[in-house]
Amino acid sequence: MFKTTADPADCEVRSVIRFLNAEKVKPAEIHRQLVEIYGENAMTDGMVRKWVRQFNDGRTNVHDEARSGRPSVVNDGLVAKVNEKIRENRRFTIRMLFDEFPQISKTVLHEIVTNRLNYRKLCSRWVPKMLTDVHKTK
């Protein structure tokens, strides 16, 4: 009996499928061998058949193809502009920022303020997350 390999990379499994398909092994037998070596959660029989079909149609790449996603509106220039507005008035609200940047949602503005700029709400002022003793006395 072979030693099972836990959590294989997808491209590794696809490489095995490509190799066995080139050896003219049937998809059901490929799936049986994958389960034997990689365990039950390696890949379903249907997915093995899909990949065999793609390799037979001429595909050679075993890696995922790049997918298009929604482009991010957050860039360094925008973060700098938001930081500049915050420094002008520390007693701002996300709603006030939204009035300044109407093309950006409030959720994205909140993410910029909290995650990218690391500001936290302290009383009614936004302050940097890491306060020094000098900052605390002021």
XYZ file of N, CA, C and O in Angstrom:
552
model
N 0.846 -1.185 0.000
C 0.000 0.000 0.000
C 0.887 1.241 0.000
O 1.928 1.284 0.629
N 0.445 2.278 -0.693
C 1.211 3.515 -0.808
C 0.957 4.412 0.389
O -0.084 4.353 1.030
N 1.901 5.293 0.637
C 1.748 6.301 1.685
C 0.867 7.417 1.138
O 1.111 7.927 0.044
N -0.170 7.821 1.876
C -1.058 8.880 1.401
C -0.425 10.237 1.655
O 0.294 10.435 2.637
N -0.683 11.158 0.758
C -0.171 12.524 0.859
C -1.331 13.439 1.215
O -2.327 13.494 0.495
N -1.204 14.154 2.307
C -2.283 15.026 2.762
C -2.164 16.407 2.134
O -1.068 16.927 1.959
N -3.286 16.989 1.783
C -3.405 18.364 1.304
C -2.475 18.684 0.127
O -1.592 19.546 0.241
N -2.664 18.028 -1.002
C -1.808 18.324 -2.160
C -2.224 19.644 -2.821
O -3.370 20.082 -2.706
N -1.306 20.265 -3.511
C -1.620 21.472 -4.277
C -2.464 21.075 -5.483
O -2.321 19.978 -6.029
N -3.361 21.965 -5.893
C -4.233 21.681 -7.030
C -3.427 21.388 -8.290
O -3.752 20.473 -9.044
N -2.383 22.182 -8.507
C -1.581 21.980 -9.718
C -0.857 20.636 -9.692
O -0.632 20.026 -10.738
N -0.533 20.145 -8.497
C 0.105 18.835 -8.381
C -0.848 17.732 -8.831
O -0.485 16.844 -9.601
N -2.089 17.805 -8.367
C -3.093 16.810 -8.745
C -3.361 16.884 -10.241
O -3.452 15.862 -10.923
N -3.455 18.092 -10.776
C -3.698 18.246 -12.214
C -2.526 17.724 -13.034
O -2.717 17.184 -14.124
N -1.315 17.880 -12.513
C -0.143 17.343 -13.210
C -0.199 15.824 -13.277
O 0.133 15.221 -14.307
N -0.639 15.208 -12.202
C -0.794 13.756 -12.189
C -1.858 13.338 -13.205
O -1.674 12.372 -13.955
N -2.968 14.077 -13.245
C -4.033 13.776 -14.213
C -3.492 13.909 -15.629
O -3.732 13.046 -16.486
N -2.740 14.965 -15.882
C -2.182 15.174 -17.222
C -1.242 14.028 -17.609
O -1.284 13.521 -18.732
N -0.405 13.632 -16.658
C 0.542 12.549 -16.924
C -0.188 11.239 -17.214
O 0.092 10.555 -18.204
N -1.121 10.884 -16.330
C -1.835 9.615 -16.511
C -2.699 9.641 -17.775
O -2.855 8.619 -18.444
N -3.242 10.800 -18.106
C -4.018 10.924 -19.340
C -3.110 10.712 -20.550
O -3.512 10.080 -21.529
N -1.882 11.213 -20.494
C -0.932 11.005 -21.590
C -0.556 9.529 -21.708
O -0.243 9.055 -22.805
N -0.621 8.813 -20.596
C -0.350 7.380 -20.596
C -1.574 6.570 -21.038
O -1.555 5.346 -20.955
N -2.645 7.276 -21.440
C -3.896 6.655 -21.914
C -4.626 5.877 -20.819
O -5.273 4.868 -21.075
N -4.535 6.371 -19.569
C -5.273 5.770 -18.461
C -6.673 6.368 -18.467
O -6.849 7.565 -18.694
N -7.686 5.557 -18.229
C -9.081 6.008 -18.235
C -9.338 6.945 -17.048
O -8.724 6.797 -15.985
N -10.269 7.911 -17.199
C -10.558 8.857 -16.109
C -10.990 8.185 -14.804
O -10.598 8.634 -13.724
N -11.759 7.132 -14.868
C -12.182 6.444 -13.641
C -10.980 5.845 -12.908
O -10.901 5.895 -11.673
N -10.038 5.306 -13.665
C -8.828 4.737 -13.061
C -7.940 5.848 -12.489
O -7.330 5.697 -11.426
N -7.892 6.984 -13.187
C -7.126 8.136 -12.666
C -7.705 8.561 -11.326
O -6.969 8.781 -10.354
N -9.031 8.658 -11.263
C -9.681 9.066 -10.014
C -9.389 8.055 -8.903
O -9.099 8.436 -7.761
N -9.452 6.769 -9.215
C -9.187 5.743 -8.219
C -7.763 5.879 -7.673
O -7.539 5.812 -6.466
N -6.798 6.140 -8.557
C -5.411 6.291 -8.118
C -5.216 7.555 -7.289
O -4.473 7.565 -6.305
N -5.902 8.632 -7.669
C -5.810 9.878 -6.897
C -6.345 9.678 -5.484
O -5.742 10.144 -4.504
N -7.479 9.003 -5.379
C -8.058 8.746 -4.055
C -7.134 7.855 -3.238
O -6.970 8.061 -2.029
N -6.511 6.917 -3.885
C -5.600 5.997 -3.193
C -4.391 6.741 -2.623
O -3.955 6.482 -1.502
N -3.859 7.680 -3.377
C -2.658 8.396 -2.949
C -2.985 9.639 -2.117
O -2.373 9.873 -1.077
N -3.949 10.444 -2.562
C -4.219 11.734 -1.918
C -5.386 11.716 -0.943
O -5.650 12.703 -0.275
N -6.125 10.637 -0.885
C -7.250 10.573 0.037
C -8.559 10.931 -0.648
O -8.600 11.325 -1.818
N -9.637 10.794 0.092
C -10.990 10.989 -0.454
C -11.250 12.408 -0.944
O -12.043 12.621 -1.844
N -10.617 13.387 -0.335
C -10.914 14.787 -0.663
C -10.021 15.360 -1.763
O -9.969 16.570 -1.940
N -9.324 14.524 -2.489
C -8.392 15.016 -3.508
C -9.143 15.725 -4.631
O -8.927 16.907 -4.889
N -10.010 15.022 -5.323
C -10.768 15.599 -6.428
C -11.902 14.643 -6.751
O -11.739 13.433 -6.666
N -13.030 15.182 -7.139
C -14.168 14.333 -7.473
C -13.962 13.695 -8.841
O -13.154 14.169 -9.651
N -14.726 12.651 -9.092
C -14.652 11.953 -10.366
C -15.040 12.886 -11.512
O -14.415 12.877 -12.584
N -16.047 13.707 -11.296
C -16.483 14.648 -12.328
C -15.412 15.668 -12.688
O -15.239 16.023 -13.855
N -14.691 16.144 -11.679
C -13.618 17.108 -11.938
C -12.455 16.452 -12.674
O -11.839 17.067 -13.542
N -12.174 15.187 -12.349
C -11.119 14.467 -13.064
C -11.505 14.360 -14.537
O -10.693 14.625 -15.434
N -12.767 14.002 -14.802
C -13.239 13.888 -16.183
C -13.163 15.234 -16.910
O -12.790 15.294 -18.084
N -13.494 16.308 -16.202
C -13.424 17.655 -16.796
C -11.985 17.986 -17.199
O -11.734 18.484 -18.301
N -11.035 17.716 -16.287
C -9.631 18.015 -16.592
C -9.093 17.123 -17.701
O -8.328 17.576 -18.546
N -9.507 15.865 -17.730
C -9.084 14.981 -18.819
C -9.595 15.526 -20.143
O -8.862 15.576 -21.149
N -10.850 15.966 -20.163
C -11.421 16.556 -21.376
C -10.620 17.775 -21.822
O -10.319 17.943 -23.007
N -10.267 18.642 -20.866
C -9.512 19.851 -21.209
C -8.127 19.501 -21.738
O -7.655 20.115 -22.700
N -7.472 18.515 -21.128
C -6.146 18.118 -21.612
C -6.249 17.477 -22.995
O -5.376 17.669 -23.839
N -7.300 16.731 -23.233
C -7.502 16.132 -24.561
C -7.797 17.197 -25.620
O -7.482 17.010 -26.790
N -8.401 18.316 -25.184
C -8.704 19.415 -26.109
C -7.493 20.300 -26.381
O -7.596 21.282 -27.110
N -6.360 19.990 -25.752
C -5.147 20.733 -26.054
C -4.601 21.595 -24.926
O -3.585 22.264 -25.096
N -5.267 21.624 -23.787
C -4.752 22.427 -22.680
C -3.475 21.790 -22.149
O -3.381 20.571 -21.991
N -2.481 22.633 -21.862
C -1.227 22.133 -21.310
C -0.933 22.715 -19.933
O -0.140 22.151 -19.187
N -1.548 23.823 -19.588
C -1.285 24.500 -18.319
C -2.075 23.830 -17.195
O -3.287 23.650 -17.311
N -1.412 23.491 -16.107
C -2.086 22.860 -14.977
C -2.464 23.873 -13.897
O -3.123 23.521 -12.924
N -2.086 25.129 -14.076
C -2.386 26.167 -13.094
C -3.713 26.836 -13.426
O -4.166 26.819 -14.565
N -4.324 27.453 -12.410
C -5.571 28.173 -12.616
C -5.339 29.345 -13.552
O -4.298 30.004 -13.503
N -6.344 29.616 -14.360
C -6.258 30.778 -15.240
C -6.606 32.022 -14.437
O -7.367 31.966 -13.472
N -6.034 33.141 -14.848
C -6.310 34.400 -14.157
C -7.774 34.768 -14.360
O -8.324 34.624 -15.440
N -8.388 35.216 -13.283
C -9.790 35.613 -13.351
C -9.894 37.111 -13.151
O -9.138 37.698 -12.384
N -10.814 37.699 -13.836
C -11.010 39.131 -13.652
C -11.919 39.336 -12.455
O -12.856 38.587 -12.225
N -11.607 40.318 -11.689
C -12.420 40.642 -10.526
C -12.706 42.124 -10.520
O -12.284 42.875 -11.398
N -13.434 42.528 -9.565
C -13.745 43.946 -9.442
C -12.458 44.677 -9.087
O -11.783 44.325 -8.124
N -12.109 45.705 -9.848
C -10.872 46.436 -9.536
C -11.023 47.226 -8.241
O -12.089 47.733 -7.932
N -9.960 47.295 -7.510
C -9.981 48.015 -6.246
C -9.900 49.515 -6.506
O -9.110 49.978 -7.329
N -10.719 50.268 -5.788
C -10.677 51.725 -5.926
C -9.660 52.326 -4.971
O -9.324 53.493 -5.069
N -9.167 51.518 -4.044
C -8.227 52.014 -3.043
C -6.817 51.976 -3.628
O -6.329 50.947 -4.054
N -6.191 53.142 -3.670
C -4.796 53.229 -4.094
C -4.069 54.180 -3.148
O -4.693 54.819 -2.299
N -2.776 54.285 -3.297
C -1.979 55.100 -2.377
C -2.351 56.573 -2.447
O -2.343 57.269 -1.432
N -2.687 57.061 -3.631
C -3.090 58.459 -3.773
C -4.362 58.757 -3.007
O -4.482 59.795 -2.340
N -5.339 57.866 -3.100
C -6.601 58.048 -2.390
C -6.381 57.984 -0.885
O -6.935 58.798 -0.130
N -5.565 57.061 -0.430
C -5.270 56.945 1.002
C -4.604 58.231 1.498
O -4.933 58.732 2.578
N -3.707 58.792 0.710
C -3.039 60.046 1.100
C -4.040 61.201 1.180
O -3.972 62.024 2.099
N -4.990 61.264 0.218
C -6.006 62.329 0.250
C -6.906 62.196 1.474
O -7.241 63.191 2.126
N -7.301 60.967 1.798
C -8.143 60.745 2.977
C -7.375 61.119 4.233
O -7.915 61.785 5.132
N -6.111 60.761 4.310
C -5.294 61.100 5.471
C -5.155 62.622 5.613
O -5.193 63.157 6.727
N -5.021 63.306 4.496
C -4.920 64.775 4.527
C -6.206 65.394 5.085
O -6.163 66.307 5.907
N -7.357 64.883 4.653
C -8.644 65.394 5.160
C -8.795 65.111 6.644
O -9.327 65.940 7.387
N -8.320 63.962 7.087
C -8.412 63.621 8.505
C -7.544 64.560 9.326
O -7.950 65.045 10.383
N -6.354 64.868 8.842
C -5.445 65.746 9.581
C -5.954 67.193 9.622
O -5.621 67.923 10.537
N -6.767 67.583 8.651
C -7.372 68.918 8.684
C -8.378 69.026 9.823
O -8.499 70.073 10.457
N -9.133 67.947 10.053
C -10.161 67.969 11.091
C -10.235 66.584 11.718
O -10.814 65.668 11.147
N -9.679 66.462 12.932
C -9.675 65.156 13.596
C -11.059 64.769 14.108
O -11.292 63.619 14.430
N -11.963 65.710 14.222
C -13.305 65.403 14.715
C -14.254 65.136 13.540
O -15.337 65.684 13.458
N -13.812 64.281 12.664
C -14.598 63.966 11.483
C -15.457 62.733 11.727
O -15.274 62.003 12.690
N -16.388 62.560 10.840
C -17.170 61.325 10.812
C -16.984 60.705 9.429
O -16.565 61.378 8.484
N -17.326 59.455 9.331
C -17.240 58.790 8.030
C -18.203 59.462 7.065
O -17.912 59.603 5.876
N -19.315 59.930 7.572
C -20.297 60.639 6.732
C -19.681 61.919 6.148
O -19.902 62.246 4.980
N -18.900 62.648 6.951
C -18.245 63.861 6.454
C -17.226 63.509 5.376
O -17.100 64.217 4.373
N -16.493 62.419 5.568
C -15.556 61.971 4.540
C -16.292 61.568 3.270
O -15.819 61.819 2.164
N -17.451 60.936 3.444
C -18.252 60.520 2.292
C -18.699 61.739 1.489
O -18.763 61.695 0.257
N -18.998 62.851 2.171
C -19.365 64.089 1.468
C -18.194 64.625 0.658
O -18.377 65.217 -0.403
N -16.964 64.420 1.153
C -15.765 64.867 0.446
C -15.403 63.940 -0.716
O -14.862 64.380 -1.720
N -15.675 62.640 -0.541
C -15.347 61.632 -1.555
C -16.607 60.840 -1.908
O -16.753 59.677 -1.531
N -17.547 61.454 -2.648
C -18.827 60.766 -2.923
C -18.695 59.544 -3.836
O -19.579 58.707 -3.865
N -17.592 59.431 -4.568
C -17.420 58.294 -5.478
C -17.023 57.020 -4.745
O -17.004 55.945 -5.333
N -16.714 57.120 -3.441
C -16.264 55.980 -2.658
C -17.305 55.674 -1.587
O -17.808 56.577 -0.930
N -17.615 54.407 -1.411
C -18.637 54.019 -0.433
C -18.141 54.254 0.992
O -16.936 54.316 1.254
N -19.097 54.347 1.898
C -18.754 54.560 3.303
C -17.983 53.369 3.866
O -17.093 53.536 4.690
N -18.340 52.189 3.403
C -17.643 50.990 3.875
C -16.171 51.024 3.482
O -15.290 50.708 4.302
N -15.891 51.411 2.249
C -14.500 51.485 1.788
C -13.766 52.604 2.529
O -12.601 52.438 2.909
N -14.426 53.723 2.765
C -13.798 54.806 3.528
C -13.468 54.345 4.953
O -12.383 54.636 5.474
N -14.387 53.619 5.557
C -14.125 53.112 6.910
C -12.949 52.148 6.900
O -12.105 52.166 7.808
N -12.862 51.313 5.873
C -11.734 50.384 5.758
C -10.417 51.132 5.604
O -9.412 50.776 6.219
N -10.416 52.204 4.801
C -9.200 53.012 4.626
C -8.773 53.617 5.961
O -7.600 53.556 6.346
N -9.736 54.190 6.677
C -9.429 54.876 7.936
C -8.930 53.884 8.981
O -7.928 54.138 9.661
N -9.590 52.739 9.105
C -9.240 51.818 10.184
C -8.117 50.862 9.816
O -7.227 50.613 10.628
N -8.142 50.314 8.592
C -7.153 49.285 8.239
C -5.895 49.857 7.608
O -4.790 49.440 7.946
N -6.056 50.779 6.668
C -4.877 51.297 5.958
C -4.159 52.382 6.752
O -2.941 52.441 6.776
N -4.939 53.280 7.391
C -4.332 54.388 8.131
C -4.197 54.103 9.625
O -3.584 54.882 10.354
N -4.797 53.019 10.092
C -4.715 52.592 11.496
C -5.181 53.654 12.476
O -4.570 53.870 13.521
N -6.295 54.322 12.168
C -6.899 55.250 13.111
C -7.953 54.515 13.919
O -8.624 53.609 13.418
N -8.094 54.914 15.179
C -9.126 54.373 16.053
C -9.861 55.537 16.689
O -9.300 56.601 16.920
N -11.131 55.325 16.994
C -11.933 56.371 17.610
C -11.597 56.454 19.091
O -11.620 55.462 19.802
N -11.254 57.655 19.574
C -10.967 57.885 20.979
C -11.778 59.099 21.389
O -11.523 60.206 20.912
N -12.756 58.889 22.256
C -13.745 59.918 22.580
C -14.395 60.347 21.274
O -15.027 59.560 20.618
N -14.207 61.591 20.864
C -14.815 62.023 19.609
C -13.758 62.389 18.579
O -14.036 63.091 17.632
N -12.528 61.924 18.796
C -11.447 62.216 17.852
C -10.869 60.923 17.320
O -10.787 59.928 18.020
N -10.439 60.979 16.093
C -9.732 59.851 15.498
C -8.249 60.053 15.743
O -7.715 61.126 15.496
N -7.616 59.048 16.272
C -6.202 59.157 16.603
C -5.466 57.950 16.039
O -6.061 56.902 15.804
N -4.148 58.079 15.828
C -3.391 56.906 15.396
C -3.498 55.788 16.434
O -3.630 56.051 17.624
N -3.441 54.563 15.964
C -3.633 53.414 16.853
C -2.560 53.338 17.926
O -2.844 53.063 19.084
N -1.317 53.599 17.569
C -0.228 53.515 18.530
C 0.026 54.884 19.125
O 0.587 55.761 18.464
N -0.384 55.104 20.345
C -0.173 56.370 21.015
C 1.067 56.287 21.900
O 1.267 55.318 22.621
N 1.867 57.341 21.828
C 3.008 57.428 22.731
C 2.548 58.119 24.021
O 1.446 58.640 24.099
N 3.419 58.143 25.014
C 3.062 58.820 26.272
C 2.842 60.296 26.057
O 1.992 60.928 26.710
N 3.579 60.886 25.135
C 3.419 62.320 24.832
C 2.030 62.561 24.242
O 1.336 63.516 24.607
N 1.612 61.680 23.340
C 0.283 61.819 22.750
C -0.806 61.696 23.823
O -1.787 62.428 23.810
N -0.612 60.774 24.740
C -1.629 60.528 25.771
C -1.770 61.700 26.739
O -2.861 61.975 27.217
N -0.678 62.399 27.024
C -0.762 63.533 27.939
C -1.419 64.732 27.284
O -2.025 65.550 27.967
N -1.293 64.852 25.938
C -1.942 65.948 25.233
C -3.442 65.711 25.183
O -4.236 66.564 25.084
